[in-house]
PDB file of C-alpha atoms in Angstrom:
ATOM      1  CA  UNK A   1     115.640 115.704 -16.774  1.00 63.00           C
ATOM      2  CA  UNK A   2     118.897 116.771 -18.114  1.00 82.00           C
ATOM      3  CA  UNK A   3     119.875 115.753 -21.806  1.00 91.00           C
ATOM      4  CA  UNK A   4     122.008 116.337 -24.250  1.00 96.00           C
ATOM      5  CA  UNK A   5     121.583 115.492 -27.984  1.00 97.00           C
ATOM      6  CA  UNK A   6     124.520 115.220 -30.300  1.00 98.00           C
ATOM      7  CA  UNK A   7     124.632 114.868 -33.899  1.00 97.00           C
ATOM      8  CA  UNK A   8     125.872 113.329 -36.306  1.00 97.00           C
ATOM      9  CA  UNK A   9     126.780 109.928 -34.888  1.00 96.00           C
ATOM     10  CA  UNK A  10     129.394 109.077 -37.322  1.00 97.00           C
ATOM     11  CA  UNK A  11     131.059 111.672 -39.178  1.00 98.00           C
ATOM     12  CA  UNK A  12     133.617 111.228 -42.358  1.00 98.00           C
ATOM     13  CA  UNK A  13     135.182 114.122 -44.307  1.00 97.00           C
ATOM     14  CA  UNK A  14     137.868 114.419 -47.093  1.00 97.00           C
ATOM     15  CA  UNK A  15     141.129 115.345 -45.409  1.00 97.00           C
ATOM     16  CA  UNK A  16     141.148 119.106 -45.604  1.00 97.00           C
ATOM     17  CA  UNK A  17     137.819 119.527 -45.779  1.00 97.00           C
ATOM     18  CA  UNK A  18     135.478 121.033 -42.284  1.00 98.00           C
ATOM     19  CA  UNK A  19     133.732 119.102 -39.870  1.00 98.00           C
ATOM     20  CA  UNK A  20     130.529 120.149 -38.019  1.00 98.00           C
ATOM     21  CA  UNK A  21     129.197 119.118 -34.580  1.00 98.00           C
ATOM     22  CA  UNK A  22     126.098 119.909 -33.305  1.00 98.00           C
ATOM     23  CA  UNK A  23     124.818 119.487 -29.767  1.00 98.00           C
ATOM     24  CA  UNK A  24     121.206 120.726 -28.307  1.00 97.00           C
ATOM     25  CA  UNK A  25     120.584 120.779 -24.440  1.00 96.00           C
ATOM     26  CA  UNK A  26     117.659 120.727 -22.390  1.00 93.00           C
ATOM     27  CA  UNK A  27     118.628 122.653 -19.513  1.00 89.00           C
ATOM     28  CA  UNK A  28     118.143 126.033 -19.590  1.00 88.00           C
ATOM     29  CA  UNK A  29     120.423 126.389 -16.243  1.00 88.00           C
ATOM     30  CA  UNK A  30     123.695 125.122 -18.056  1.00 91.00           C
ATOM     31  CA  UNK A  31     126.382 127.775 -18.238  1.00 90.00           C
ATOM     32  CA  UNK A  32     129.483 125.619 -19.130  1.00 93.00           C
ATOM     33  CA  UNK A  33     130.103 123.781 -22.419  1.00 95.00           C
ATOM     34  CA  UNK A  34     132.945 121.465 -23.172  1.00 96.00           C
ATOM     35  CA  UNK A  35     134.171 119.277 -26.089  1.00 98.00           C
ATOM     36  CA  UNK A  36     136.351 116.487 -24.858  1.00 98.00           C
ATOM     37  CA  UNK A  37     138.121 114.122 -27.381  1.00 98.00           C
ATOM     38  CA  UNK A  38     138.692 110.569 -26.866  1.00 97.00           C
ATOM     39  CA  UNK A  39     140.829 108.331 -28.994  1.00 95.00           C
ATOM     40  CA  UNK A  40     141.167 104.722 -28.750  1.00 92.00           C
ATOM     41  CA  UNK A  41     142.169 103.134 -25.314  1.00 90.00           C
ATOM     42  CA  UNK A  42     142.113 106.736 -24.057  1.00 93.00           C
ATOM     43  CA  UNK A  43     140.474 109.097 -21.557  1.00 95.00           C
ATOM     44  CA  UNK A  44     138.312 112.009 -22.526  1.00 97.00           C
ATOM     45  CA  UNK A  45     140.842 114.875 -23.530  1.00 97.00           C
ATOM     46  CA  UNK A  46     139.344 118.518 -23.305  1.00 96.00           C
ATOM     47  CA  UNK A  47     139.975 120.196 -26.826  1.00 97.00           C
ATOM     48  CA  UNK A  48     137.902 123.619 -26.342  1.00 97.00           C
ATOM     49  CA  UNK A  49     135.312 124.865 -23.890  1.00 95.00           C
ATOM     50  CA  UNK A  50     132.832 127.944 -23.986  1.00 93.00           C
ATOM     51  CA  UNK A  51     131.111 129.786 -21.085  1.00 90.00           C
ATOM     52  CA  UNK A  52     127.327 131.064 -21.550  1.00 87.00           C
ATOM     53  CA  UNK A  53     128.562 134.608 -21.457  1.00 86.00           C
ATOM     54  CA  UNK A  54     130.066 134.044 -24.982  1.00 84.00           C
ATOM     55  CA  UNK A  55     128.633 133.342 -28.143  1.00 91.00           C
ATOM     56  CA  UNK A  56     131.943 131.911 -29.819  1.00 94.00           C
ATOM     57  CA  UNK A  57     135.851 130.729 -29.167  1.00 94.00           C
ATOM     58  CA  UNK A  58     138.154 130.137 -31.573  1.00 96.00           C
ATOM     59  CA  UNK A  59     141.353 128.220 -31.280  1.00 94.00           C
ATOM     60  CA  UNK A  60     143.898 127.734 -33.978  1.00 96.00           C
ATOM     61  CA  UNK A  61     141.137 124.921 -36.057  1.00 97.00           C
ATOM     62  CA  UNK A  62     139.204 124.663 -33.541  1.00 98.00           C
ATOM     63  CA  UNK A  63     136.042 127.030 -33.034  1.00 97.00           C
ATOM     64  CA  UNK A  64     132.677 126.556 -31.174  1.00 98.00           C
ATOM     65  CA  UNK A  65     129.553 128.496 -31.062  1.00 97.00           C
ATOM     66  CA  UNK A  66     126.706 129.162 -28.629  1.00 96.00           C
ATOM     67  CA  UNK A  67     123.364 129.901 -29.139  1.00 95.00           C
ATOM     68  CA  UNK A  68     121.671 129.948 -25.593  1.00 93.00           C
ATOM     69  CA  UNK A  69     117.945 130.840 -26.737  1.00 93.00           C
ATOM     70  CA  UNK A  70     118.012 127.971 -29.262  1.00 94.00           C
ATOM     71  CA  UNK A  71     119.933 125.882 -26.655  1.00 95.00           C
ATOM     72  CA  UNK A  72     122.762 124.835 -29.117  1.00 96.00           C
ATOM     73  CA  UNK A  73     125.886 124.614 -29.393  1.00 97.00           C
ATOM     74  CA  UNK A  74     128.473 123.353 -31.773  1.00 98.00           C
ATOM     75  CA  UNK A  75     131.760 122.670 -32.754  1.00 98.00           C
ATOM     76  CA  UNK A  76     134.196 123.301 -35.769  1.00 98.00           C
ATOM     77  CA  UNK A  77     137.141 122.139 -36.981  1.00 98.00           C
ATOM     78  CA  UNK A  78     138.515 123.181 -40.371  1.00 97.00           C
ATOM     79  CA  UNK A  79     141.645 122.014 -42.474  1.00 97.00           C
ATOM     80  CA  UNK A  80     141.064 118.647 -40.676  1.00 98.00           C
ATOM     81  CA  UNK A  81     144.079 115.869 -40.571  1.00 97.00           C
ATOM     82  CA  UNK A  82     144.232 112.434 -40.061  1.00 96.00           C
ATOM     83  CA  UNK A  83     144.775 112.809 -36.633  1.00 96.00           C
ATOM     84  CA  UNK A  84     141.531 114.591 -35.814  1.00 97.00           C
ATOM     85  CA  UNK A  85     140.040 111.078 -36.293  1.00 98.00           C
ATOM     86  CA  UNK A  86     138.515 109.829 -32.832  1.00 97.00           C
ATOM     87  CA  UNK A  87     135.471 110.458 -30.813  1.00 97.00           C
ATOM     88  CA  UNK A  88     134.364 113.336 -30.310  1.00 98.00           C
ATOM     89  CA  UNK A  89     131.866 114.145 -27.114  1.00 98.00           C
ATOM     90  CA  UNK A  90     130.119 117.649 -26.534  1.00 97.00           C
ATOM     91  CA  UNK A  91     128.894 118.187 -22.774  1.00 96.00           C
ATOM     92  CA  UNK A  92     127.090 120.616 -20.810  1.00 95.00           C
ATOM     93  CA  UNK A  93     127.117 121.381 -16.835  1.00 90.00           C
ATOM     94  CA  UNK A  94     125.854 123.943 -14.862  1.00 79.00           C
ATOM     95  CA  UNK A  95     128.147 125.035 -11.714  1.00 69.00           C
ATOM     96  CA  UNK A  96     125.995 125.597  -8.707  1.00 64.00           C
ATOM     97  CA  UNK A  97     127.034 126.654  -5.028  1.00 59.00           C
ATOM     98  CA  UNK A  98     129.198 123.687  -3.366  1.00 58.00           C
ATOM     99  CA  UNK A  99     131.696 123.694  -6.430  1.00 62.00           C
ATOM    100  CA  UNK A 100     129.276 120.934  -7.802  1.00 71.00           C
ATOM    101  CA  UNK A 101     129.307 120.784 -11.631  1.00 81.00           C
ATOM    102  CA  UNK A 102     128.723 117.152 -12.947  1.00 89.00           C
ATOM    103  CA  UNK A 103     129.117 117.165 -16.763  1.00 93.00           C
ATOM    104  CA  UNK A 104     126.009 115.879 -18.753  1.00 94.00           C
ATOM    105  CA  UNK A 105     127.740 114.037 -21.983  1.00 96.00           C
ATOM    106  CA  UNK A 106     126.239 113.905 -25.484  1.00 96.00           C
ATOM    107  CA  UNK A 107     126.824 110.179 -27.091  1.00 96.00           C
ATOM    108  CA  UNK A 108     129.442 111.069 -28.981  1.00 96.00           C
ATOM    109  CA  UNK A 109     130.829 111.317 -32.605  1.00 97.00           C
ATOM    110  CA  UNK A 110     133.084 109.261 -34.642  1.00 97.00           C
ATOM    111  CA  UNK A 111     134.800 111.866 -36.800  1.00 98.00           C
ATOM    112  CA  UNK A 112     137.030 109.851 -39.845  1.00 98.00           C
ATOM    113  CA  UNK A 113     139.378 111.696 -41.815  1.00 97.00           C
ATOM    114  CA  UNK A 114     140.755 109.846 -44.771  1.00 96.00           C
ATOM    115  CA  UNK A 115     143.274 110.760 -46.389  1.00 92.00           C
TER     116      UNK A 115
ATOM    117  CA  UNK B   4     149.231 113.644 -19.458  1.00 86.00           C
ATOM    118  CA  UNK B   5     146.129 115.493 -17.999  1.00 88.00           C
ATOM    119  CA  UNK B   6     147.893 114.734 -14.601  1.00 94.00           C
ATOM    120  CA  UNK B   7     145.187 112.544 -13.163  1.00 97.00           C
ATOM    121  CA  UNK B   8     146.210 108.825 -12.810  1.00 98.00           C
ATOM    122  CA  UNK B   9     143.938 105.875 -12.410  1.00 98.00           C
ATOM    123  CA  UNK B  10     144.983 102.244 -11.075  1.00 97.00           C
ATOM    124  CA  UNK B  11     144.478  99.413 -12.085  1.00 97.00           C
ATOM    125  CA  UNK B  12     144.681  99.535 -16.052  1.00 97.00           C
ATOM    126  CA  UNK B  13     142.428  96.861 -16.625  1.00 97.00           C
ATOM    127  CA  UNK B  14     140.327  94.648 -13.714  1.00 97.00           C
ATOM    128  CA  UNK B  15     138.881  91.606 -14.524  1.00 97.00           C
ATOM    129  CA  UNK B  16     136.590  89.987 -12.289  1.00 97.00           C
ATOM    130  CA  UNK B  17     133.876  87.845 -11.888  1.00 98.00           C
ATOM    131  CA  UNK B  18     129.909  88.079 -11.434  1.00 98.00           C
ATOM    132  CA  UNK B  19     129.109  88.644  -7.083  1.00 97.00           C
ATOM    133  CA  UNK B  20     132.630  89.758  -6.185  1.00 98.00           C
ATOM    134  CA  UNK B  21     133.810  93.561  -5.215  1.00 98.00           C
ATOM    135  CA  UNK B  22     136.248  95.617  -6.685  1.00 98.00           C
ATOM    136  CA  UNK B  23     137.950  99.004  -5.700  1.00 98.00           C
ATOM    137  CA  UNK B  24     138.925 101.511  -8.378  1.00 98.00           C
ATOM    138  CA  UNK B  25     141.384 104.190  -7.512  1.00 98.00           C
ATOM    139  CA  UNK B  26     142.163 107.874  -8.545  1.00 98.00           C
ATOM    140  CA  UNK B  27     144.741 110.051  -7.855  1.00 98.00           C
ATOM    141  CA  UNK B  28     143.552 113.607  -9.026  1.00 97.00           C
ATOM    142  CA  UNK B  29     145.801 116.932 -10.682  1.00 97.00           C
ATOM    143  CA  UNK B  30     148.188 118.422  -8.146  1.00 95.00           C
ATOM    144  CA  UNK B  31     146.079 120.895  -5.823  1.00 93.00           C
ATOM    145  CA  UNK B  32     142.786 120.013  -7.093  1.00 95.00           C
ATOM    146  CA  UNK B  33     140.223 119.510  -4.474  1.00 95.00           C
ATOM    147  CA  UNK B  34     137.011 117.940  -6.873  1.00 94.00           C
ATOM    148  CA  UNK B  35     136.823 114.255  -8.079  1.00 97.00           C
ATOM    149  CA  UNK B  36     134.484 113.246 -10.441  1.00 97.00           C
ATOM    150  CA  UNK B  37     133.717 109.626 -11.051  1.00 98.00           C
ATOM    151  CA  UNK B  38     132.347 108.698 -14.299  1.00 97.00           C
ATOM    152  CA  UNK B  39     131.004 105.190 -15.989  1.00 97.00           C
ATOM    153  CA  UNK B  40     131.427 104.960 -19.875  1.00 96.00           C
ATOM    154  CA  UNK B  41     129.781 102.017 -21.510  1.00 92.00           C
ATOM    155  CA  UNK B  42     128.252 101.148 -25.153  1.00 83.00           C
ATOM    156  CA  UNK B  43     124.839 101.631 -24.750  1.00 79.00           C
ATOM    157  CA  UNK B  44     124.691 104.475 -22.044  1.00 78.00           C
ATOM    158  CA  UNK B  45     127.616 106.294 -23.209  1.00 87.00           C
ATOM    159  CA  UNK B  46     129.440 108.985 -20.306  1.00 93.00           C
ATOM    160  CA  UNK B  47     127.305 108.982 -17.429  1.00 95.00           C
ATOM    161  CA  UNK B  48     128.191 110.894 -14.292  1.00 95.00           C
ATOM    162  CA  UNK B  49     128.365 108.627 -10.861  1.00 96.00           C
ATOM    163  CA  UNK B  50     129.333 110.505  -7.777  1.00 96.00           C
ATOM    164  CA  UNK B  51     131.488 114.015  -7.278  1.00 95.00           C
ATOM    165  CA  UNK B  52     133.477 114.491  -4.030  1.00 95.00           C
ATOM    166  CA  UNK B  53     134.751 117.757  -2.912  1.00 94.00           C
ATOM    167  CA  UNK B  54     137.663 118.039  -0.286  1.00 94.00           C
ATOM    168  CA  UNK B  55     136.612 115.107   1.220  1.00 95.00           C
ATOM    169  CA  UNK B  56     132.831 115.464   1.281  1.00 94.00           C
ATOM    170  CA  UNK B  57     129.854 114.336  -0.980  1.00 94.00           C
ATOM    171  CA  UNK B  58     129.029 116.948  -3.424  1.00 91.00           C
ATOM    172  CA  UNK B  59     126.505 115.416  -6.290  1.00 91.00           C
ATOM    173  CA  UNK B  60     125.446 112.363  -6.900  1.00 92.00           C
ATOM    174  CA  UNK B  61     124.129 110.584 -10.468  1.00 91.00           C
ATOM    175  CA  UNK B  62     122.427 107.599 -11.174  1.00 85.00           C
ATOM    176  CA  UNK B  63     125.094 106.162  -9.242  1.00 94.00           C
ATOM    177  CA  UNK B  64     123.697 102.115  -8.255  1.00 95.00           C
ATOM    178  CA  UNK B  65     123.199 101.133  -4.643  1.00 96.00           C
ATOM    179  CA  UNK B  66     125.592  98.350  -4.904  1.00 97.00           C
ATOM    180  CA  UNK B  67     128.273 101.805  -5.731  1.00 97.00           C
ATOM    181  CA  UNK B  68     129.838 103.926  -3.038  1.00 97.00           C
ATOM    182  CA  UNK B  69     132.938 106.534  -3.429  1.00 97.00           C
ATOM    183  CA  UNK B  70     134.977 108.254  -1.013  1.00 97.00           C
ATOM    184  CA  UNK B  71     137.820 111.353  -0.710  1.00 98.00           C
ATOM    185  CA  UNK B  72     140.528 110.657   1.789  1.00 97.00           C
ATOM    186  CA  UNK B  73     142.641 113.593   3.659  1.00 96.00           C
ATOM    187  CA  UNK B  74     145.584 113.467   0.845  1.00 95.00           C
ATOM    188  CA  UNK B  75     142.740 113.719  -1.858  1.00 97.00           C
ATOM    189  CA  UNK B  76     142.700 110.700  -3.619  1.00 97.00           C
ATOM    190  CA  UNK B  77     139.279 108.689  -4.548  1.00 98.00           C
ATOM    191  CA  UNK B  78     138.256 105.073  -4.400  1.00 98.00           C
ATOM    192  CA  UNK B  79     135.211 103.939  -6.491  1.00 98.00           C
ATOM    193  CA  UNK B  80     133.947 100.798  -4.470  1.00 98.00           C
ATOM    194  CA  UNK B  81     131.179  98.334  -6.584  1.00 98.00           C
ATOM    195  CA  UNK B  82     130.239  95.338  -4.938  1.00 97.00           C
ATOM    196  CA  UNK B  83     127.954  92.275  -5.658  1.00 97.00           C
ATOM    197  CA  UNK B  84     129.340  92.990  -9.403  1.00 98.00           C
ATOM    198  CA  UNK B  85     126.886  92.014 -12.492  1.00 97.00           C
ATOM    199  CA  UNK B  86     127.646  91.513 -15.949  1.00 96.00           C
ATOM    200  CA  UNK B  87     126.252  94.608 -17.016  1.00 94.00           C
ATOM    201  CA  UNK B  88     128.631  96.274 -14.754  1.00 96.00           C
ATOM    202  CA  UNK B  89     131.340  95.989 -17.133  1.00 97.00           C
ATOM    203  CA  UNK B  90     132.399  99.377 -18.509  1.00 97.00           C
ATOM    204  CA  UNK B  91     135.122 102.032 -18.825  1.00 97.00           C
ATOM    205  CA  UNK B  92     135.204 103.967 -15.306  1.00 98.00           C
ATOM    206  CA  UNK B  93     136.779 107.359 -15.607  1.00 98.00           C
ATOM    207  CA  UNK B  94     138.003 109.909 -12.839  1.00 98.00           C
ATOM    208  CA  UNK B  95     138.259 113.542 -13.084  1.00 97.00           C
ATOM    209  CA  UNK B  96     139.626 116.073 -11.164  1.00 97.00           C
ATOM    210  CA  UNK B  97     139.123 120.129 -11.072  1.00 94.00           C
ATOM    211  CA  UNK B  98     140.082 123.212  -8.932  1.00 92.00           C
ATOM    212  CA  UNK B  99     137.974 125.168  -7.038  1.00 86.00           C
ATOM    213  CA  UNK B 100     135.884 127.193  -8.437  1.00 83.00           C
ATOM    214  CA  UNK B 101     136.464 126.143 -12.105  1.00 86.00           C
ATOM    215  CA  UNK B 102     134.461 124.181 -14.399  1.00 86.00           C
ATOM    216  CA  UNK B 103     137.369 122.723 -16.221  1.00 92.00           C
ATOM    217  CA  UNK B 104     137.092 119.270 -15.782  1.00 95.00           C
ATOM    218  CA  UNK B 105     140.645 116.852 -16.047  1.00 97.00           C
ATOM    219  CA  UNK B 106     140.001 113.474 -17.158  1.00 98.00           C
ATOM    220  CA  UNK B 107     142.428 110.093 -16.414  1.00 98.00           C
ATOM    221  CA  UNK B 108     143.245 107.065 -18.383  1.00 97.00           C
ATOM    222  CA  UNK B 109     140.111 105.304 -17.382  1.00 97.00           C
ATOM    223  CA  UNK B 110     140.136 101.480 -15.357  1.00 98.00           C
ATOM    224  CA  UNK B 111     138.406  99.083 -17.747  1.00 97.00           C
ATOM    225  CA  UNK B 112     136.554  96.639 -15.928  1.00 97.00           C
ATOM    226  CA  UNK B 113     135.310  93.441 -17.140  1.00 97.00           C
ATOM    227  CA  UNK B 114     132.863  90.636 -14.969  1.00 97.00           C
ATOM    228  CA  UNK B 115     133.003  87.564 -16.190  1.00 96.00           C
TER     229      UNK B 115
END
């Protein structure tokens, strides 16, 4: 069935330093990949999103990156802050003809920035 | 503010009773997801509804149902509650024809 792997679980950097994200799917048929962010008490917020018609999308710290035939994706943040600590959840859907287009969530990492 | 509100906050019930969740999605969009988040099985999809109708369906439990009224809002409906039922249930809304995918505050709900 559908999956999505995530990795790390837990994630804790140096304040300034990158963070990595990695996410592998099993679908083949996904076209649409989304990171959300969720902090405490709080409802997934969408941070950055790629299409399977691009390899990579950058915004401002933010970047992510596609590789369809290996079926990854992943995301980037550099320069992190304090306030990039939460969870962070990687998803995948595929929209097909109705306007359907459930999302298909990784388990999520806990990114800590100290500073 | 993603623009999608949830009500109530926080539901606390107990074990055999029924609860109803409710959603009020972005202005104009016509999709509402319905989503469960707990510890051990993490964001899992339940039930989309698309101007009105059924559009996809999860591992959404018997003892679940969902439905879209005319003005667009969703109810999540779970009966004969069980402890395990006890999670974070989130809402989201899109437009048509996008994949972007809006998510609310989230009703925790809690069986005692």
């Amino acid at each position: 069935g559908e999956n999505v792997e995530q990795h790390p679980s837990t994630l804790s950097v140096q304040e300034g330093d990158s963070a990595v994200i990695k996410c592998t799917y099993s679908d083949s048929a996904s076209n649409y990949f989304p990171w959300y962010k969720q902090e405490l008490g709080k409802g997934p917020q969408l941070i950055i999103d790629i299409r399977s018609n691009v390899g990579e999308k950058k915004d401002q710290r933010i970047a992510v990156t596609l590789n369809k035939t290996a079926k990854h994706f992943s995301l980037h943040i550099t320069e992190t802050q304090p306030e990039d600590s939460a969870v962070y959840f990687c998803a995948a859907s595929m929209r097909g003809s109705g306007n359907t287009g459930k999302l298909i969530f990784g388990q999520g990492t806990t990114l800590q920035v100290k500073p | 503010d993603s623009g999608v509100t949830q009500t109530p906050k926080h539901l606390i019930t107990a074990t055999g009773q029924r609860v109803t969740l409710r959603c009020s999605p972005r202005s104009g969009d016509l999709s509402v997801y319905w989503y469960q988040q707990s510890l051990d099985q993490g964001l899992q999809f339940l039930i989309q509804y698309y101007n009105g109708e059924e559009r996809a369906k999860g591992n959404i439990l018997e003892r679940f149902s969902a439905q879209q009224f005319p003005d667009l809002h969703s109810e999540l409906n779970l009966s004969s509650l069980e402890l395990g039922d006890s999670a974070l249930y989130f809402c989201a809304s899109s437009a048509a024809g996008t994949d972007t995918q809006y998510f609310g505050p989230g009703t925790r709900l809690t069986v005692l």
